[in-house]
Coordinates of C-alpha atoms in Angstrom, one line a residue:
Chain A
M1 CA -13.5 -26.7 -31.4
A2 CA -15.2 -23.4 -31.3
T3 CA -17.9 -24.3 -29.2
S4 CA -15.1 -26.3 -27.1
E5 CA -13.7 -22.5 -26.3
L6 CA -16.8 -20.5 -25.6
I7 CA -17.0 -23.7 -22.7
L8 CA -13.3 -23.1 -21.6
K9 CA -14.2 -19.3 -21.4
D10 CA -16.5 -19.0 -18.6
Q11 CA -15.3 -17.3 -16.5
F12 CA -18.2 -17.8 -13.8
V13 CA -17.0 -21.3 -13.5
K14 CA -13.5 -20.3 -12.8
F15 CA -14.6 -18.2 -10.3
V16 CA -16.9 -21.2 -8.6
G17 CA -14.3 -23.2 -8.7
I18 CA -15.7 -25.8 -11.1
E19 CA -13.3 -28.0 -13.6
L20 CA -14.0 -29.5 -16.7
L21 CA -13.4 -33.2 -16.3
D22 CA -14.3 -34.6 -20.4
A23 CA -16.9 -33.4 -23.1
G24 CA -17.5 -35.1 -26.5
D25 CA -20.2 -36.0 -28.7
G26 CA -23.0 -35.2 -26.8
M27 CA -21.6 -36.2 -22.8
A28 CA -19.5 -34.0 -20.5
R29 CA -18.7 -34.6 -17.1
A30 CA -17.6 -31.6 -14.4
Q31 CA -16.2 -31.7 -11.2
L32 CA -16.2 -29.6 -8.3
K33 CA -14.8 -30.0 -4.6
I34 CA -16.8 -28.4 -2.3
E35 CA -15.7 -25.7 0.2
E36 CA -16.5 -23.5 3.1
Y37 CA -17.7 -20.4 0.1
H38 CA -19.9 -22.9 -1.5
L39 CA -22.4 -23.3 1.7
N40 CA -25.4 -22.4 2.4
G41 CA -27.1 -21.1 5.9
L42 CA -27.4 -24.5 6.7
G43 CA -23.8 -25.7 6.2
I44 CA -24.5 -27.8 3.2
A45 CA -23.4 -27.1 -0.4
Q46 CA -25.6 -24.0 -1.8
G47 CA -28.3 -25.1 -5.2
G48 CA -26.9 -22.6 -6.8
A49 CA -23.6 -24.0 -6.9
I50 CA -25.1 -27.3 -6.9
F51 CA -26.8 -25.9 -10.3
T52 CA -23.7 -24.1 -11.7
L53 CA -22.3 -27.5 -11.8
A54 CA -24.6 -29.2 -13.3
D55 CA -25.7 -26.2 -15.7
Y56 CA -22.3 -26.3 -16.6
A57 CA -21.6 -29.9 -17.4
F58 CA -24.9 -29.6 -19.6
A59 CA -23.2 -26.8 -21.7
A60 CA -20.2 -28.7 -22.4
A61 CA -22.1 -32.0 -23.8
A62 CA -24.3 -29.1 -25.8
N63 CA -20.9 -27.9 -27.5
S64 CA -20.1 -31.0 -28.2
H65 CA -20.9 -30.3 -31.8
E66 CA -20.5 -28.3 -34.1
Q67 CA -23.5 -25.9 -33.3
V68 CA -23.6 -23.5 -30.6
A69 CA -26.2 -24.3 -28.2
V70 CA -27.6 -21.9 -25.9
T71 CA -30.1 -22.7 -22.7
L72 CA -33.7 -22.6 -23.3
N73 CA -35.0 -23.8 -19.5
S74 CA -33.9 -26.0 -17.1
S75 CA -34.8 -27.9 -14.2
I76 CA -33.4 -29.1 -11.0
A77 CA -34.9 -31.4 -7.9
F78 CA -32.7 -31.4 -4.6
M79 CA -32.1 -35.1 -3.7
R80 CA -29.9 -35.0 -0.7
P81 CA -28.1 -32.4 1.4
V82 CA -24.1 -32.6 0.9
G83 CA -21.4 -30.2 2.9
K84 CA -18.6 -31.7 2.0
G85 CA -16.4 -33.4 -0.1
V86 CA -16.8 -33.8 -4.3
L87 CA -19.4 -33.5 -6.5
T88 CA -19.2 -34.4 -9.7
A89 CA -21.7 -34.2 -12.8
V90 CA -22.3 -36.3 -15.7
C91 CA -24.4 -35.2 -18.3
R92 CA -25.6 -37.2 -20.7
E93 CA -28.0 -36.1 -24.5
I94 CA -31.5 -37.4 -24.6
A95 CA -32.4 -36.9 -27.8
R96 CA -31.1 -33.7 -30.5
N97 CA -33.0 -32.1 -32.9
R98 CA -32.1 -29.2 -36.1
R99 CA -32.9 -26.6 -33.3
T100 CA -33.3 -27.9 -29.8
A101 CA -31.6 -30.8 -27.7
F102 CA -31.9 -32.5 -24.8
Y103 CA -30.0 -33.6 -22.0
T104 CA -30.1 -34.8 -18.7
V105 CA -26.9 -34.3 -15.6
D106 CA -27.1 -36.7 -12.4
V107 CA -25.0 -35.1 -9.9
L108 CA -23.4 -37.6 -7.9
D109 CA -21.1 -37.2 -4.3
E110 CA -18.0 -39.5 -3.8
S111 CA -19.8 -42.4 -2.8
G112 CA -21.9 -42.5 -6.4
E113 CA -25.3 -41.3 -4.7
T114 CA -27.2 -39.1 -6.7
V115 CA -27.6 -35.4 -4.8
A116 CA -29.5 -33.9 -7.3
L117 CA -30.9 -34.3 -11.0
F118 CA -30.6 -31.8 -13.6
N119 CA -32.5 -31.6 -17.0
G120 CA -31.7 -28.5 -19.7
T121 CA -32.9 -28.1 -23.3
A122 CA -30.8 -26.3 -25.3
Y123 CA -31.7 -23.9 -28.7
L124 CA -29.1 -25.0 -31.3
K125 CA -27.9 -22.0 -33.3
S126 CA -27.9 -22.3 -37.1
I127 CA -24.1 -23.1 -38.4
D128 CA -23.5 -20.5 -40.6
K129 CA -25.7 -17.0 -39.5
G130 CA -24.6 -17.7 -35.8
Chain B
M1 CA -35.8 -14.5 13.0
A2 CA -34.4 -17.9 12.9
T3 CA -35.4 -18.4 8.9
S4 CA -33.7 -14.7 8.6
E5 CA -30.6 -15.5 10.2
L6 CA -30.2 -18.8 8.3
I7 CA -31.2 -16.5 4.7
L8 CA -28.2 -14.4 6.2
K9 CA -25.3 -16.6 7.1
D10 CA -25.3 -17.4 3.3
Q11 CA -22.4 -17.7 2.1
F12 CA -21.9 -18.4 -1.0
V13 CA -24.6 -15.7 -1.9
K14 CA -22.2 -13.0 -0.3
F15 CA -19.3 -14.7 -2.5
V16 CA -21.0 -14.2 -5.4
G17 CA -21.7 -11.0 -5.0
I18 CA -25.6 -11.3 -4.4
E19 CA -27.6 -8.8 -2.1
L20 CA -30.8 -9.4 -0.2
L21 CA -33.3 -6.4 -0.9
D22 CA -35.6 -7.3 1.3
A23 CA -37.7 -10.3 2.6
G24 CA -41.3 -11.2 4.6
D25 CA -44.4 -12.2 4.3
G26 CA -43.8 -14.7 1.7
M27 CA -41.7 -12.1 -0.9
A28 CA -38.1 -10.8 -1.3
R29 CA -36.1 -9.2 -3.4
A30 CA -32.6 -9.8 -4.1
Q31 CA -29.8 -8.3 -7.1
L32 CA -27.0 -8.8 -8.4
K33 CA -24.6 -6.2 -10.4
I34 CA -23.0 -8.1 -12.9
E35 CA -19.8 -8.2 -13.1
E36 CA -16.5 -9.6 -15.3
Y37 CA -16.2 -12.5 -13.0
H38 CA -20.4 -13.3 -13.8
L39 CA -19.6 -13.7 -17.7
N40 CA -19.7 -17.3 -19.5
G41 CA -18.4 -17.4 -23.0
L42 CA -20.8 -15.7 -25.0
G43 CA -19.8 -12.7 -22.9
I44 CA -23.5 -13.0 -20.9
A45 CA -24.6 -13.6 -17.6
Q46 CA -23.6 -17.2 -17.5
G47 CA -27.1 -19.5 -15.8
G48 CA -25.6 -20.3 -12.7
A49 CA -25.0 -16.7 -11.2
I50 CA -28.9 -16.2 -12.3
F51 CA -29.5 -19.1 -10.7
T52 CA -28.8 -18.0 -8.0
L53 CA -29.6 -14.9 -7.1
A54 CA -33.3 -16.1 -8.3
D55 CA -33.4 -19.2 -6.0
Y56 CA -31.8 -16.4 -3.1
A57 CA -34.8 -14.4 -3.8
F58 CA -36.9 -17.6 -3.3
A59 CA -35.2 -19.7 -0.4
A60 CA -35.1 -15.5 1.4
A61 CA -39.0 -15.7 0.8
A62 CA -39.7 -19.3 1.8
N63 CA -37.8 -18.9 4.8
S64 CA -40.1 -15.3 5.4
H65 CA -42.2 -17.7 7.7
E66 CA -42.0 -19.5 11.0
Q67 CA -41.2 -22.7 9.0
V68 CA -37.8 -23.4 8.1
A69 CA -37.7 -24.2 4.2
V70 CA -35.4 -26.2 2.3
T71 CA -35.7 -26.7 -1.7
L72 CA -37.0 -29.8 -3.1
N73 CA -37.1 -28.4 -7.1
S74 CA -36.8 -25.4 -9.4
S75 CA -36.7 -24.6 -12.9
I76 CA -35.4 -21.2 -14.9
A77 CA -36.3 -20.3 -18.4
F78 CA -33.7 -18.4 -20.1
M79 CA -35.4 -15.2 -22.2
R80 CA -32.4 -12.3 -23.1
P81 CA -29.0 -12.4 -23.0
V82 CA -27.9 -10.1 -20.7
G83 CA -24.1 -9.1 -20.3
K84 CA -24.4 -6.1 -17.7
G85 CA -26.0 -3.5 -15.5
V86 CA -28.1 -4.8 -12.0
L87 CA -30.3 -7.4 -12.1
T88 CA -33.1 -8.2 -9.5
A89 CA -35.1 -11.1 -8.5
V90 CA -38.6 -10.7 -7.4
C91 CA -39.9 -13.9 -5.5
R92 CA -43.9 -13.6 -4.7
E93 CA -45.5 -16.9 -3.0
I94 CA -48.1 -18.6 -5.0
A95 CA -49.5 -21.0 -2.6
R96 CA -48.9 -22.5 1.0
N97 CA -49.9 -25.3 2.6
R98 CA -48.9 -27.2 5.7
R99 CA -45.8 -28.7 4.5
T100 CA -45.7 -27.6 0.9
A101 CA -44.8 -24.0 -0.5
F102 CA -44.9 -22.4 -4.1
Y103 CA -42.8 -19.3 -5.3
T104 CA -42.2 -18.0 -8.2
V105 CA -38.9 -15.6 -9.4
D106 CA -38.9 -12.8 -12.1
V107 CA -35.4 -12.0 -12.7
L108 CA -35.4 -8.5 -14.2
D109 CA -32.9 -5.5 -16.2
E110 CA -32.4 -2.6 -15.2
S111 CA -35.4 -1.6 -17.3
G112 CA -37.5 -3.7 -16.0
E113 CA -38.1 -6.5 -18.6
T114 CA -38.5 -10.3 -17.6
V115 CA -34.9 -11.8 -18.3
A116 CA -35.8 -15.2 -16.3
L117 CA -38.6 -17.1 -15.0
F118 CA -37.5 -19.0 -12.1
N119 CA -40.2 -21.8 -10.4
G120 CA -39.5 -23.2 -6.8
T121 CA -41.2 -25.3 -4.4
A122 CA -40.3 -25.7 -1.4
Y123 CA -40.7 -28.3 1.6
L124 CA -41.7 -26.6 5.4
K125 CA -39.8 -28.5 8.4
S126 CA -42.0 -29.5 11.4
I127 CA -42.0 -26.4 13.7
D128 CA -40.9 -29.0 16.9
K129 CA -39.5 -31.7 15.1
G130 CA -37.0 -29.7 13.1
Chain C
M1 CA -52.5 -52.5 -1.2
A2 CA -53.9 -49.9 -0.1
T3 CA -52.2 -47.5 -2.8
S4 CA -52.5 -49.7 -5.5
E5 CA -56.2 -49.9 -5.3
L6 CA -55.5 -46.3 -5.4
I7 CA -53.9 -46.1 -8.6
L8 CA -56.4 -48.4 -10.0
K9 CA -59.5 -46.9 -9.0
D10 CA -58.1 -44.0 -11.6
Q11 CA -60.8 -42.7 -13.5
F12 CA -59.2 -40.3 -15.9
V13 CA -56.7 -42.6 -17.0
K14 CA -58.9 -45.4 -18.2
F15 CA -60.9 -42.8 -19.9
V16 CA -57.8 -42.1 -21.6
G17 CA -57.5 -45.6 -22.3
I18 CA -54.2 -45.9 -20.3
E19 CA -52.9 -49.3 -18.9
L20 CA -51.3 -49.6 -15.8
L21 CA -48.2 -53.1 -17.0
D22 CA -46.8 -53.2 -13.5
A23 CA -45.7 -51.2 -10.3
G24 CA -43.6 -52.4 -7.3
D25 CA -40.6 -51.3 -5.3
G26 CA -40.8 -47.6 -6.8
M27 CA -41.0 -48.9 -10.4
A28 CA -44.0 -49.1 -12.9
R29 CA -44.8 -49.3 -16.3
A30 CA -47.8 -47.8 -18.2
Q31 CA -49.3 -47.8 -22.3
L32 CA -51.2 -46.0 -24.2
K33 CA -52.6 -47.0 -27.9
I34 CA -52.4 -43.8 -29.5
E35 CA -56.3 -43.7 -30.9
E36 CA -57.7 -41.1 -33.1
Y37 CA -58.7 -39.3 -30.7
H38 CA -55.2 -39.1 -28.8
L39 CA -54.0 -36.5 -31.7
N40 CA -53.6 -32.9 -31.7
G41 CA -54.5 -31.0 -34.5
L42 CA -50.7 -31.4 -36.3
G43 CA -51.7 -35.2 -36.2
I44 CA -49.8 -36.3 -33.1
A45 CA -50.1 -37.9 -29.9
Q46 CA -51.3 -34.3 -28.4
G47 CA -49.0 -33.3 -25.0
G48 CA -51.7 -33.7 -22.5
A49 CA -52.3 -37.3 -23.8
I50 CA -48.6 -38.4 -22.8
F51 CA -48.4 -36.5 -19.8
T52 CA -51.4 -38.5 -18.3
L53 CA -49.5 -41.4 -20.0
A54 CA -45.8 -40.5 -18.0
D55 CA -47.8 -39.1 -14.8
Y56 CA -49.7 -42.2 -14.2
A57 CA -46.2 -44.5 -14.3
F58 CA -44.8 -41.8 -11.9
A59 CA -48.4 -42.5 -9.6
A60 CA -48.0 -46.0 -9.4
A61 CA -44.1 -46.2 -9.0
A62 CA -45.1 -43.5 -6.2
N63 CA -47.5 -44.9 -4.7
S64 CA -45.9 -48.9 -4.9
H65 CA -44.3 -48.3 -0.9
E66 CA -46.7 -48.2 1.7
Q67 CA -47.4 -44.3 1.9
V68 CA -49.9 -42.0 0.2
A69 CA -47.5 -40.3 -2.5
V70 CA -49.6 -37.1 -4.4
T71 CA -47.8 -35.1 -6.7
L72 CA -46.0 -31.4 -6.0
N73 CA -44.8 -31.0 -9.5
S74 CA -43.7 -32.3 -12.6
S75 CA -42.2 -31.3 -15.7
I76 CA -42.0 -33.1 -19.2
A77 CA -40.0 -32.5 -22.7
F78 CA -41.1 -33.6 -26.2
M79 CA -38.6 -34.4 -27.8
R80 CA -40.4 -36.4 -30.8
P81 CA -43.5 -36.0 -32.9
V82 CA -45.7 -39.5 -32.8
G83 CA -48.6 -39.7 -34.1
K84 CA -49.2 -43.9 -34.0
G85 CA -48.7 -47.2 -32.5
V86 CA -48.3 -47.7 -28.7
L87 CA -46.3 -45.4 -26.3
T88 CA -44.8 -47.1 -22.8
A89 CA -44.2 -45.0 -20.2
V90 CA -41.3 -46.8 -17.7
C91 CA -41.1 -45.1 -14.4
R92 CA -38.3 -45.6 -12.2
E93 CA -36.9 -43.7 -8.5
I94 CA -34.3 -42.0 -8.6
A95 CA -34.3 -40.7 -4.8
R96 CA -37.3 -41.4 -1.9
N97 CA -36.7 -39.3 1.5
R98 CA -39.1 -39.6 4.7
R99 CA -41.7 -37.1 3.2
T100 CA -40.6 -36.3 -0.8
A101 CA -39.6 -38.9 -3.7
F102 CA -38.5 -38.2 -6.9
Y103 CA -39.1 -39.8 -9.8
T104 CA -38.2 -40.3 -13.9
V105 CA -40.2 -41.3 -16.4
D106 CA -39.1 -42.0 -20.1
V107 CA -42.6 -42.3 -22.4
L108 CA -41.0 -44.9 -25.1
D109 CA -42.4 -45.5 -28.6
E110 CA -42.1 -49.5 -30.7
S111 CA -39.0 -48.4 -31.3
G112 CA -37.7 -47.7 -27.8
E113 CA -36.3 -44.2 -28.7
T114 CA -37.3 -41.7 -26.3
V115 CA -40.7 -39.6 -26.8
A116 CA -40.7 -37.4 -24.2
L117 CA -39.1 -37.5 -20.9
F118 CA -41.0 -36.9 -18.0
N119 CA -39.5 -35.5 -13.7
G120 CA -42.0 -35.9 -10.9
T121 CA -41.7 -35.1 -7.3
A122 CA -44.2 -36.6 -4.8
Y123 CA -44.9 -35.7 -1.3
L124 CA -45.9 -39.3 0.7
K125 CA -48.1 -38.6 3.8
S126 CA -47.9 -39.8 7.2
I127 CA -48.7 -43.4 7.6
D128 CA -50.9 -43.0 10.4
K129 CA -52.3 -39.0 10.3
G130 CA -53.3 -39.7 6.7
Chain D
M1 CA -55.6 -18.1 -39.1
A2 CA -54.2 -21.1 -40.0
T3 CA -52.6 -21.7 -36.4
S4 CA -56.0 -20.9 -34.7
E5 CA -57.5 -23.2 -37.1
L6 CA -54.8 -26.1 -35.8
I7 CA -56.1 -25.3 -32.1
L8 CA -59.0 -25.6 -33.0
K9 CA -58.6 -29.5 -34.8
D10 CA -57.3 -30.4 -31.1
Q11 CA -59.2 -33.9 -31.3
F12 CA -57.3 -34.8 -27.6
V13 CA -59.1 -31.7 -25.8
K14 CA -62.4 -32.4 -27.2
F15 CA -62.6 -35.5 -25.9
V16 CA -61.6 -34.6 -22.9
G17 CA -64.1 -31.7 -22.8
I18 CA -61.9 -28.9 -22.5
E19 CA -63.8 -25.4 -24.6
L20 CA -61.1 -22.5 -25.8
L21 CA -62.6 -19.4 -24.5
D22 CA -60.6 -17.1 -26.4
A23 CA -57.2 -16.6 -27.7
G24 CA -54.9 -13.8 -29.5
D25 CA -52.1 -11.8 -29.1
G26 CA -49.8 -14.1 -26.8
M27 CA -52.5 -14.6 -24.7
A28 CA -55.5 -17.0 -24.1
R29 CA -58.3 -18.5 -21.6
A30 CA -59.5 -22.3 -21.7
Q31 CA -62.0 -24.0 -19.5
L32 CA -62.8 -27.7 -18.1
K33 CA -65.9 -28.5 -16.1
I34 CA -64.9 -31.5 -14.3
E35 CA -66.6 -34.2 -14.4
E36 CA -66.8 -37.4 -12.6
Y37 CA -64.5 -39.1 -15.8
H38 CA -61.8 -36.8 -14.5
L39 CA -60.9 -38.1 -11.1
N40 CA -58.4 -39.9 -9.8
G41 CA -58.3 -42.6 -7.0
L42 CA -58.6 -40.1 -4.5
G43 CA -61.3 -37.9 -6.0
I44 CA -60.3 -34.9 -7.3
A45 CA -58.9 -33.9 -10.5
Q46 CA -56.3 -36.0 -12.3
G47 CA -52.6 -34.4 -12.8
G48 CA -53.0 -35.0 -16.8
A49 CA -56.6 -33.5 -17.1
I50 CA -55.1 -29.9 -15.4
F51 CA -52.2 -30.5 -17.4
T52 CA -53.8 -30.7 -20.1
L53 CA -56.2 -27.9 -20.1
A54 CA -53.4 -25.6 -19.2
D55 CA -51.6 -27.0 -22.4
Y56 CA -53.8 -26.2 -24.3
A57 CA -54.3 -22.6 -23.4
F58 CA -50.6 -22.6 -23.8
A59 CA -50.9 -24.1 -27.2
A60 CA -53.5 -21.2 -28.1
A61 CA -51.3 -18.5 -27.4
A62 CA -48.5 -19.5 -28.6
N63 CA -50.4 -20.1 -31.6
S64 CA -52.0 -16.6 -31.5
H65 CA -49.0 -15.0 -33.8
E66 CA -48.4 -16.1 -37.6
Q67 CA -46.0 -19.0 -36.7
V68 CA -46.6 -22.3 -36.0
A69 CA -45.9 -23.3 -32.5
V70 CA -44.4 -26.7 -31.0
T71 CA -44.2 -27.2 -27.2
L72 CA -40.5 -28.0 -25.8
N73 CA -41.3 -29.0 -22.6
S74 CA -43.2 -27.9 -19.9
S75 CA -43.5 -27.8 -15.9
I76 CA -46.6 -28.1 -13.7
A77 CA -47.2 -27.4 -10.2
F78 CA -50.0 -28.8 -8.1
M79 CA -50.9 -26.4 -5.1
R80 CA -54.2 -27.5 -4.5
P81 CA -56.6 -30.7 -5.0
V82 CA -59.9 -30.2 -6.5
G83 CA -62.6 -32.4 -7.0
K84 CA -65.5 -30.1 -8.6
G85 CA -66.5 -26.9 -10.3
V86 CA -65.0 -25.1 -13.2
L87 CA -61.7 -24.7 -14.0
T88 CA -60.1 -21.6 -16.0
A89 CA -56.3 -21.5 -17.5
V90 CA -55.5 -18.1 -18.1
C91 CA -51.9 -18.1 -20.3
R92 CA -50.3 -14.8 -20.4
E93 CA -46.9 -14.7 -22.8
I94 CA -43.5 -13.8 -20.9
A95 CA -41.4 -13.1 -23.6
R96 CA -41.4 -13.6 -27.7
N97 CA -38.0 -14.6 -29.5
R98 CA -37.8 -15.1 -33.2
R99 CA -37.7 -19.2 -32.8
T100 CA -38.6 -19.7 -29.0
A101 CA -41.5 -17.8 -27.0
F102 CA -42.3 -18.5 -22.9
Y103 CA -45.5 -18.1 -21.3
T104 CA -47.0 -18.9 -18.2
V105 CA -50.6 -20.3 -17.6
D106 CA -52.5 -20.1 -14.0
V107 CA -55.0 -22.2 -13.2
L108 CA -58.2 -21.2 -11.4
D109 CA -61.1 -22.5 -9.3
E110 CA -64.5 -20.9 -9.3
S111 CA -63.2 -18.7 -6.5
G112 CA -60.5 -17.6 -8.3
E113 CA -57.7 -19.7 -6.4
T114 CA -54.6 -20.3 -8.4
V115 CA -55.0 -25.0 -8.2
A116 CA -52.1 -25.2 -10.3
L117 CA -49.2 -23.0 -12.1
F118 CA -48.3 -24.2 -15.3
N119 CA -44.8 -23.0 -17.5
G120 CA -44.5 -23.9 -21.1
T121 CA -41.9 -23.6 -23.6
A122 CA -42.7 -23.4 -27.6
Y123 CA -40.2 -23.6 -30.4
L124 CA -41.7 -21.3 -33.3
K125 CA -41.1 -22.5 -36.9
S126 CA -39.7 -20.9 -39.4
I127 CA -42.7 -19.0 -41.7
D128 CA -41.7 -19.9 -44.9
K129 CA -40.3 -23.6 -45.0
G130 CA -42.4 -25.1 -42.0

């Protein structure tokens, strides 16, 4: 509960227009409808907007357990330019240890093709000591 | 000129509040004043906002030559949480080949401490064939 | 044919003890039986040995088409320490464009658990001009 | 002392022919003389050999303090092919927190040019509880 509240209180994703679809048990999905203000100078969705979408699905998945998770690092590869439509980020947990956990996020366009692939590593805080 | 226009026409960075300070010869600097809407649920600058800042400095540096550069992939590590003040992203070129180029971006807080470290790889389009 | 020859002529993977199981159509599998000389000071398979295994599956998959592929960059996350047994790297192609291609490699232990996750980006050389 | 012993007991780096030059206070340098058995099918130093060199400098730097450090993940970009000579990996600490630390490694050829750039994140074990 506490951790999902954390996710729902994220102001930047609201500002960007990202919506959490669902989260639980190490998985999460989030969505972004591409608008004019998400575009870069080439007229395609800016890398930062796509990263923010993927990162939010990652954060929601990583915080779907009882520990607070913070991002250590992440990488993203951009495979296909996309200029319109709805993007969906689908995150799944690859492994979770006592203090660290690993996630992969596929960012898909409306036809289900992978637009970007994101990998994230989270640090899991101690339950009692914060 | 054409490539710097590309950079200046980026709508998402304007939306996020990022400003390009300077760019040229494989280097660039960009800045973001952290506002309430940049924060995540923990009250610190959201990873996506910091990524977008770093990515923009990277794009400006990569496009400071005559070829159009597009991002292939990038990675970012978050070292220190930061909740207010001005962040500055400083990008430098590590290497540039005929078709690919490599950049590192330091994201610094006001005291000059590294908040995040970003690495990006760009694909350089052919000058004539686009 | 030419590209698979490239893969088979790799001297370092032979030295390390890595064997290619199969490769074709953007996929590949390689294997490493962990020996004493693969261990680090903690008595577990050294990160470099696991990386080399994953990287070889990646190279074999990336070179399974008609173009010569060279590595631009890659990332690896280590999820579980492993000290003995046979490791299998399974590579699949996420996307392939005219000049770049993207791959993910799972490194599995004998029970099929993910030991490490590798992502690689390849640059594809022009067919005629090398 | 205990941690540097860990580094010196690494069997894989000995097998590959890597030598630690020095380590201390979050920094380290390691070296590899390229031999025939380090080459890939293109006749250049194999990515896995270069990764292992960089990773060893990283491990030595991360273990130069009192805590045992284990690798969470790392990324490497290959900028220039190199077929002979001595490679030197120079690692420096970017940031160190209570449980995590961040490092960058430059892999240089004999003329001091960057051949590869490596970034690594380490998890620092608790001093008492192992």
